GROMACS .gro file of C-alpha atoms in nm:
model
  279
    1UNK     CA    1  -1.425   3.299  -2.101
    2UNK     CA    2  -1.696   3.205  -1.932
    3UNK     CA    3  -1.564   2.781  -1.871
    4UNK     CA    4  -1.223   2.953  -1.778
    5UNK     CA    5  -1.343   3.156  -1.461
    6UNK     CA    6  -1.565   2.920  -1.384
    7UNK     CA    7  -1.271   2.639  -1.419
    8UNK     CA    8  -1.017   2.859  -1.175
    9UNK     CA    9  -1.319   2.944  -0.950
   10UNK     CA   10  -1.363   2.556  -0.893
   11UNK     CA   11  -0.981   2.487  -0.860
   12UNK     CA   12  -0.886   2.800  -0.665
   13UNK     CA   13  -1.059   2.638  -0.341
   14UNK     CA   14  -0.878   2.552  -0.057
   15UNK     CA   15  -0.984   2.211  -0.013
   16UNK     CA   16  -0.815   2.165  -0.367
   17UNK     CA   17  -0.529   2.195  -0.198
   18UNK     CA   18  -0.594   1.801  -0.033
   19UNK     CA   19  -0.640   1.449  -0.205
   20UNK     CA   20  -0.965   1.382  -0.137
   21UNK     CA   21  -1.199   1.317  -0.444
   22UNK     CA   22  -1.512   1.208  -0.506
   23UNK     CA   23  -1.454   0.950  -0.797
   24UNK     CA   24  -1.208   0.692  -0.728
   25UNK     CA   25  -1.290   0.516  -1.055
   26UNK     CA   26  -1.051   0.750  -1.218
   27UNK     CA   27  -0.739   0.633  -1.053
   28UNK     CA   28  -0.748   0.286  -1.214
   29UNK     CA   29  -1.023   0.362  -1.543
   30UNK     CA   30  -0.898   0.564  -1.859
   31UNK     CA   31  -1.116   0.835  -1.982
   32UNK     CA   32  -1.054   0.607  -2.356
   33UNK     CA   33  -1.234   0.309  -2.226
   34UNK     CA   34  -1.608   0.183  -2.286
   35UNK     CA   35  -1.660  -0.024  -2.034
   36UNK     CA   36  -1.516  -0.078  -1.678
   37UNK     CA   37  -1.287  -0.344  -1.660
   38UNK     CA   38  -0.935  -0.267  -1.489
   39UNK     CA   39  -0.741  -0.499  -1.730
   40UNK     CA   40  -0.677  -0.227  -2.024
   41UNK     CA   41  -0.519  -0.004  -1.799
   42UNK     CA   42  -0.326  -0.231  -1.553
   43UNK     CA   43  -0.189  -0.375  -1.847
   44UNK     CA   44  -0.044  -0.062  -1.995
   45UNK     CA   45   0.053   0.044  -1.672
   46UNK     CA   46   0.230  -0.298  -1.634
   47UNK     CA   47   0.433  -0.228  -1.951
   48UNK     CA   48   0.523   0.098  -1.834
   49UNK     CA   49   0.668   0.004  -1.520
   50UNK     CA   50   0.893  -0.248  -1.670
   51UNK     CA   51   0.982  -0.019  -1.918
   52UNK     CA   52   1.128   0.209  -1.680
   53UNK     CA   53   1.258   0.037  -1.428
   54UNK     CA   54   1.464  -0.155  -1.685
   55UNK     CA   55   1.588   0.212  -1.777
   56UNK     CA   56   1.703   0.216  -1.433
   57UNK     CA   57   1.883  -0.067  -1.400
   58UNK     CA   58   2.037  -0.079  -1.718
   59UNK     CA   59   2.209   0.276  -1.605
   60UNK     CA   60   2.243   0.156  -1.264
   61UNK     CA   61   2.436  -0.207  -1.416
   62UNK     CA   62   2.698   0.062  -1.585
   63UNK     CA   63   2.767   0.303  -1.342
   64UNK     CA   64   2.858  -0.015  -1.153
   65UNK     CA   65   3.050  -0.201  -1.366
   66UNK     CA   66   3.261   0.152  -1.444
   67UNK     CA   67   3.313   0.160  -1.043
   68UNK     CA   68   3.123   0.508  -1.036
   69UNK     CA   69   2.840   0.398  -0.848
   70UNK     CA   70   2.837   0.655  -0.573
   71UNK     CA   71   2.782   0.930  -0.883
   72UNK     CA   72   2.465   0.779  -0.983
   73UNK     CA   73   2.255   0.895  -0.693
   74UNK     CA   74   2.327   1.295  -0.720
   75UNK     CA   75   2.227   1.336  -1.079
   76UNK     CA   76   1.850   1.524  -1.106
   77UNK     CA   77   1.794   1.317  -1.421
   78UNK     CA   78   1.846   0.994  -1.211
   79UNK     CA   79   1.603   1.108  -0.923
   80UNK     CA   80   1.390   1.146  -1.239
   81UNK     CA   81   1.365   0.830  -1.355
   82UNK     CA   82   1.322   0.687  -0.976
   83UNK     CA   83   1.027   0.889  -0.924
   84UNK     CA   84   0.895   0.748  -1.259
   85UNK     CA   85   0.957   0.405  -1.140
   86UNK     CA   86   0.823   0.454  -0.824
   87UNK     CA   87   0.498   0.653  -0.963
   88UNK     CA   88   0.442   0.358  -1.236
   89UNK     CA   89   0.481   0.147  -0.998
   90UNK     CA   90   0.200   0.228  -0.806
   91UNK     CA   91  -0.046   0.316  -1.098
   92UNK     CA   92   0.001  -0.058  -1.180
   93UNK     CA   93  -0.054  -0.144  -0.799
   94UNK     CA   94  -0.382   0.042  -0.795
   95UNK     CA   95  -0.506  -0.072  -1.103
   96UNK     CA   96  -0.394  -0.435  -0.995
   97UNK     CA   97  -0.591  -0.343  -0.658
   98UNK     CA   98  -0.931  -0.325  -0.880
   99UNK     CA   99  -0.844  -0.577  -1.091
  100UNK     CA  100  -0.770  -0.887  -0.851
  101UNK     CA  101  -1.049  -0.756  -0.579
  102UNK     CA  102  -1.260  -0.517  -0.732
  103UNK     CA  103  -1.385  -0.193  -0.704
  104UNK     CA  104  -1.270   0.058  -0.428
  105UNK     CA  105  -1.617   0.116  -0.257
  106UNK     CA  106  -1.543   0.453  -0.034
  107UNK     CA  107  -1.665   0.790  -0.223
  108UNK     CA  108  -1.496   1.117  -0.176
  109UNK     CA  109  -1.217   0.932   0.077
  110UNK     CA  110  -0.921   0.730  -0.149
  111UNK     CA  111  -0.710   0.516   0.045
  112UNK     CA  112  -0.352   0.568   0.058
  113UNK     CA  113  -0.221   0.420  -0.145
  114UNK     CA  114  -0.451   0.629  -0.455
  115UNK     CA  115  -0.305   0.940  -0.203
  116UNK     CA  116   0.001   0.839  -0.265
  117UNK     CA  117   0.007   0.744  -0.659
  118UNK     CA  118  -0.160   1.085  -0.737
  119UNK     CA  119   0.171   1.318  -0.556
  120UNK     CA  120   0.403   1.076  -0.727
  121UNK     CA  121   0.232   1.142  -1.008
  122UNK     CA  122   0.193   1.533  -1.005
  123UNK     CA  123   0.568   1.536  -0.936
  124UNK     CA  124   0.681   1.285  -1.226
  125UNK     CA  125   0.499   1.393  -1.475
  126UNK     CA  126   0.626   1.788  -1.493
  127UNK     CA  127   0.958   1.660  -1.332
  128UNK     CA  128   1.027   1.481  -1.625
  129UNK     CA  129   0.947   1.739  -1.913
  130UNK     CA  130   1.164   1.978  -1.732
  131UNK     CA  131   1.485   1.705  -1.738
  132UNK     CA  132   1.401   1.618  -2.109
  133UNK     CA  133   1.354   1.954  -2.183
  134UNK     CA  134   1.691   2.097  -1.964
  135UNK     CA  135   1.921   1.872  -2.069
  136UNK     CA  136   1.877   1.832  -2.459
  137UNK     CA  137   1.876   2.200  -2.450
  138UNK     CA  138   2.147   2.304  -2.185
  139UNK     CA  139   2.328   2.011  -2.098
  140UNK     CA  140   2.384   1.834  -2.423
  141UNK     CA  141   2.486   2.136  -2.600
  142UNK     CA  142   2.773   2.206  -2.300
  143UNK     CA  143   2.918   1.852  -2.392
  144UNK     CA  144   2.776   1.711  -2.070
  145UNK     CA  145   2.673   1.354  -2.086
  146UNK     CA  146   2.547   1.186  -1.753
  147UNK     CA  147   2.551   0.864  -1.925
  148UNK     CA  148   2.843   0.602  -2.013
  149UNK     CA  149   2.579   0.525  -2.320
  150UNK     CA  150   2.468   0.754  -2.577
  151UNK     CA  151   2.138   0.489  -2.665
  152UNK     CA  152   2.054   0.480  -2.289
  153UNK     CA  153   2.127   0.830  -2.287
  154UNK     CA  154   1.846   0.881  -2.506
  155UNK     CA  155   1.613   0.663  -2.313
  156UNK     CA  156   1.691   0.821  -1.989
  157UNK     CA  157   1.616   1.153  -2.125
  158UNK     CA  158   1.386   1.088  -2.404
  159UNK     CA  159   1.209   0.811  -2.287
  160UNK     CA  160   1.153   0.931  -1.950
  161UNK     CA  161   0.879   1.137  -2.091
  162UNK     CA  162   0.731   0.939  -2.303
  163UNK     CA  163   0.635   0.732  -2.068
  164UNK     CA  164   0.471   1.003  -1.824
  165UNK     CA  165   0.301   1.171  -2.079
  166UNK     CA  166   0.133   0.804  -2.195
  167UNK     CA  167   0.070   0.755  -1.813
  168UNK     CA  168  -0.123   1.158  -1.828
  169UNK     CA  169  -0.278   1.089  -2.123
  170UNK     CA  170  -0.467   0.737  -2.023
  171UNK     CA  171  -0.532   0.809  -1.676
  172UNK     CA  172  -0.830   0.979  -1.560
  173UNK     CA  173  -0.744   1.125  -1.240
  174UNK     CA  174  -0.715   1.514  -1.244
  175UNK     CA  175  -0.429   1.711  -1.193
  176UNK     CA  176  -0.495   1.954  -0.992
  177UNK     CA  177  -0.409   2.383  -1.037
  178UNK     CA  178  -0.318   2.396  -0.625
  179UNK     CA  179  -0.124   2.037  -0.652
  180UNK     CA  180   0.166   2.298  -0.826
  181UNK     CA  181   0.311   2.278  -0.456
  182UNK     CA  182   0.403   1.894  -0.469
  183UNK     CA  183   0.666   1.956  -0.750
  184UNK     CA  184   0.787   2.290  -0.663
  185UNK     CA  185   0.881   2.126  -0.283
  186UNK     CA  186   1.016   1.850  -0.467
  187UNK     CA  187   1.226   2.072  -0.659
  188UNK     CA  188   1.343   2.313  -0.424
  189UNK     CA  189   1.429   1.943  -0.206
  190UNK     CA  190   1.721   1.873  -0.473
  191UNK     CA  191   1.769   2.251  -0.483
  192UNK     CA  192   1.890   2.204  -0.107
  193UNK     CA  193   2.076   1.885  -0.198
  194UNK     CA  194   2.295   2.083  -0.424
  195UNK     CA  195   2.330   2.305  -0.121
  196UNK     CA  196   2.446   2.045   0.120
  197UNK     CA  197   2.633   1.817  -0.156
  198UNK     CA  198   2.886   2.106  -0.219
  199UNK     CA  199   2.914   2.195   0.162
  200UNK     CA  200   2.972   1.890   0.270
  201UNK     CA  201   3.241   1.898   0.019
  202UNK     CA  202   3.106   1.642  -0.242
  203UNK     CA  203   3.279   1.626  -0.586
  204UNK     CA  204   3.141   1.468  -0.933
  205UNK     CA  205   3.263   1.176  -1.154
  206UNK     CA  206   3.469   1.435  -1.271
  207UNK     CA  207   3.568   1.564  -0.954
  208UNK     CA  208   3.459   1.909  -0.988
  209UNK     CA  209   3.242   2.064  -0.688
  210UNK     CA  210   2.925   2.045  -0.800
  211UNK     CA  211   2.646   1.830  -0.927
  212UNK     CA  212   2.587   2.072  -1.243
  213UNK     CA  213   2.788   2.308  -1.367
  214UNK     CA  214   2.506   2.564  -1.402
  215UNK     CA  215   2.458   2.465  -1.031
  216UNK     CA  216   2.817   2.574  -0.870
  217UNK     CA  217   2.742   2.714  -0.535
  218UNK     CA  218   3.082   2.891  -0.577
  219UNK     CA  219   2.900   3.132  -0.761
  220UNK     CA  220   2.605   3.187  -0.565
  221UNK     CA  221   2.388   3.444  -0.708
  222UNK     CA  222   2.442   3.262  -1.025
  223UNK     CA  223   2.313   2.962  -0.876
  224UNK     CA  224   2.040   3.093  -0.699
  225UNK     CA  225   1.927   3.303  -1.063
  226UNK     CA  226   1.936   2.943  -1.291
  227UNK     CA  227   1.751   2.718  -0.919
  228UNK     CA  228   1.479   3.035  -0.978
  229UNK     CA  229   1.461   3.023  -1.362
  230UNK     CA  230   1.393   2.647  -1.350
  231UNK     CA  231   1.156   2.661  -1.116
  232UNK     CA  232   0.961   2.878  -1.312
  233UNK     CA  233   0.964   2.671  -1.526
  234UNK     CA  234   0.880   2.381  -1.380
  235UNK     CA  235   0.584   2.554  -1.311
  236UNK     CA  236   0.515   2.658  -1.673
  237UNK     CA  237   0.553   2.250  -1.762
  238UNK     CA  238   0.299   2.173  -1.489
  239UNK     CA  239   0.007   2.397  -1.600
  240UNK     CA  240   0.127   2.207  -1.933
  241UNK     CA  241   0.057   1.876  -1.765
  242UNK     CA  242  -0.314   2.058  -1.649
  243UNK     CA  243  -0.366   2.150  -2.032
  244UNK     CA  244  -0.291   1.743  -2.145
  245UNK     CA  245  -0.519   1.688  -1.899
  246UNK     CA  246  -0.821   1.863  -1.975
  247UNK     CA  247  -0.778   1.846  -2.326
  248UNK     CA  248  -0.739   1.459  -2.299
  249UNK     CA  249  -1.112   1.517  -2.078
  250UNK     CA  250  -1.234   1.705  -2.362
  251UNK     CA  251  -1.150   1.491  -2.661
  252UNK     CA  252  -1.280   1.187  -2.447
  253UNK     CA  253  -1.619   1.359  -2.288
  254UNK     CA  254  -1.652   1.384  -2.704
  255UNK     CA  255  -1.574   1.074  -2.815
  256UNK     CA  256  -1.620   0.813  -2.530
  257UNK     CA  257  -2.008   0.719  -2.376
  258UNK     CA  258  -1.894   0.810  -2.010
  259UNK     CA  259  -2.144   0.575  -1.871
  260UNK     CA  260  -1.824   0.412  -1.772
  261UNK     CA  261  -1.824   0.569  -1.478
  262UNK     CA  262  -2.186   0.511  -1.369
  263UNK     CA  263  -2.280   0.304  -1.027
  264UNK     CA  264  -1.934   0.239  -0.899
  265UNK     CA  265  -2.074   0.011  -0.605
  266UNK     CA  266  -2.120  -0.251  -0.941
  267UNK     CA  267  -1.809  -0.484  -0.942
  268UNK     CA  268  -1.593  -0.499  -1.224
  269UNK     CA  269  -1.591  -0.880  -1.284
  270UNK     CA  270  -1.929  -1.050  -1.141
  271UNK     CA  271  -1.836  -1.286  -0.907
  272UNK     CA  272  -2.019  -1.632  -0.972
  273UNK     CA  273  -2.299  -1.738  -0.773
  274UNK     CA  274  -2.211  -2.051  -0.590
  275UNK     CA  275  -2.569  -2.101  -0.423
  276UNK     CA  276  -2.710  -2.166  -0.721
  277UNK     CA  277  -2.800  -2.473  -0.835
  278UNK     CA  278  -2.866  -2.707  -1.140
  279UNK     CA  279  -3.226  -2.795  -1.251
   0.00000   0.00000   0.00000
């Protein structure tokens, strides 16, 4: 009981609230690694990027050739996948950072472009366990398919979170208890798009007047009841994201010398010595 009050005493501070930290390291080491080159990570981070952003275009490449297009950009699940993109994306860009110049050398101030990887990726992650999670068990069982193939269907809403939860579980940032804002304004963001989509009179492939059907402003207390019930639990998969976390810490603090992340000012790859000379 004792690590648990002391572990919400820690995170219950204000200043948790910003995206400042004091190890920088752990936006472009993993917690699995034994030494401190950038290569494992930027690698798999690499992989993962491609990965889903050929997700995205392969959905994108159907929706056009069908001549929906237009439809492609109001679906949650496709904002999903976006973010992932987008938050893969720049995990690979900071790891490629360290790997093609080095070590970052500020303490307790990341740049922002660190700033800006770990929102992306406190949204992503517990964005996209809630859209695997809401649509195998709502969605699919209503007959409602958002995509014109059941195997990219799959990936889309399978795959999607697979990918995050490899991205969570090699990292070594922390995800932060008072970082549960950056979702929950992302979420309550399409919440209002919903809003605006059906007053401004905006219709679905199927030409209905909504984006979901669990989401029909025409019944607004309905509406309002399922936008509250998700966000719960949105919140619920987010302190799951904080339990991956610390139990991938734990495991690792076990298994893995963290001497890793001793003397950061020590660059990654030694950089030869041109002034010296041949005997």
């Amino acid at each position: 009981m004792s690590g648990i009050k002391k572990y919400f005493k820690e995170q219950c501070q204000l200043r948790m609230c910003g995206l400042e930290h004091a190890n920088p390291t752990e936006f472009y080491l993993s917690v699995w690694q034994t030494n401190r080159s950038a290569t494992p990570l930027f690698i798999l981070r690499l992989i993962l990027f491609l990965g889903s952003l050929g997700i995205v275009l392969a959905s994108s490449i159907l929706y056009i050739q069908s001549g929906i297009y237009r439809f492609w950009f109001i679906y949650l699940t496709h904002w999903g996948i976006t973010i992932n993109v987008v938050t893969t994306g720049f995990a690979t860009a900071v790891s490629a950072r360290s790997f093609f110049y080095g070590p970052n050398r500020t303490k307790h101030q990341l740049p922002w472009y660190m700033k800006t990887y770990w929102i992306l990726y406190n949204i992503a992650a517990p964005l996209a366990f809630l859209i695997t999670l809401f649509y195998w068990t709502v969605l699919f069982e209503a007959g409602v398919q958002e995509e014109l193939n059941y195997g990219l269907d799959i990936a889309v809403h399978g795959l999607n979170s697979l990918v995050m939860l490899l991205l969570v579980m090699t990292s070594a940032q922390p995800t932060r208890l008072l970082h549960l804002y950056q979702p929950v304004l992302f979420a309550l963001l399409y919440f209002l798009f919903t809003l605006i989509f059906y007053l401004a009179g905006g219709v679905d492939m199927h030409q209905n007047p909504f984006v979901y059907y669990v989401l029909d402003w025409r019944r607004p207390g309905l509406t309002i009841g399922v936008g509250v019930l998700t966000g719960v639990l949105l919140v619920i998969l987010y302190f799951l994201t904080i339990g991956f976390t610390l139990g991938r810490d734990a495991i690792a603090n076990k298994l893995i010398e963290p001497s890793v992340y001793v003397k950061e000012e020590v660059p990654l790859r030694q950089p030869t010595d041109r002034t010296q000379t041949s005997v």
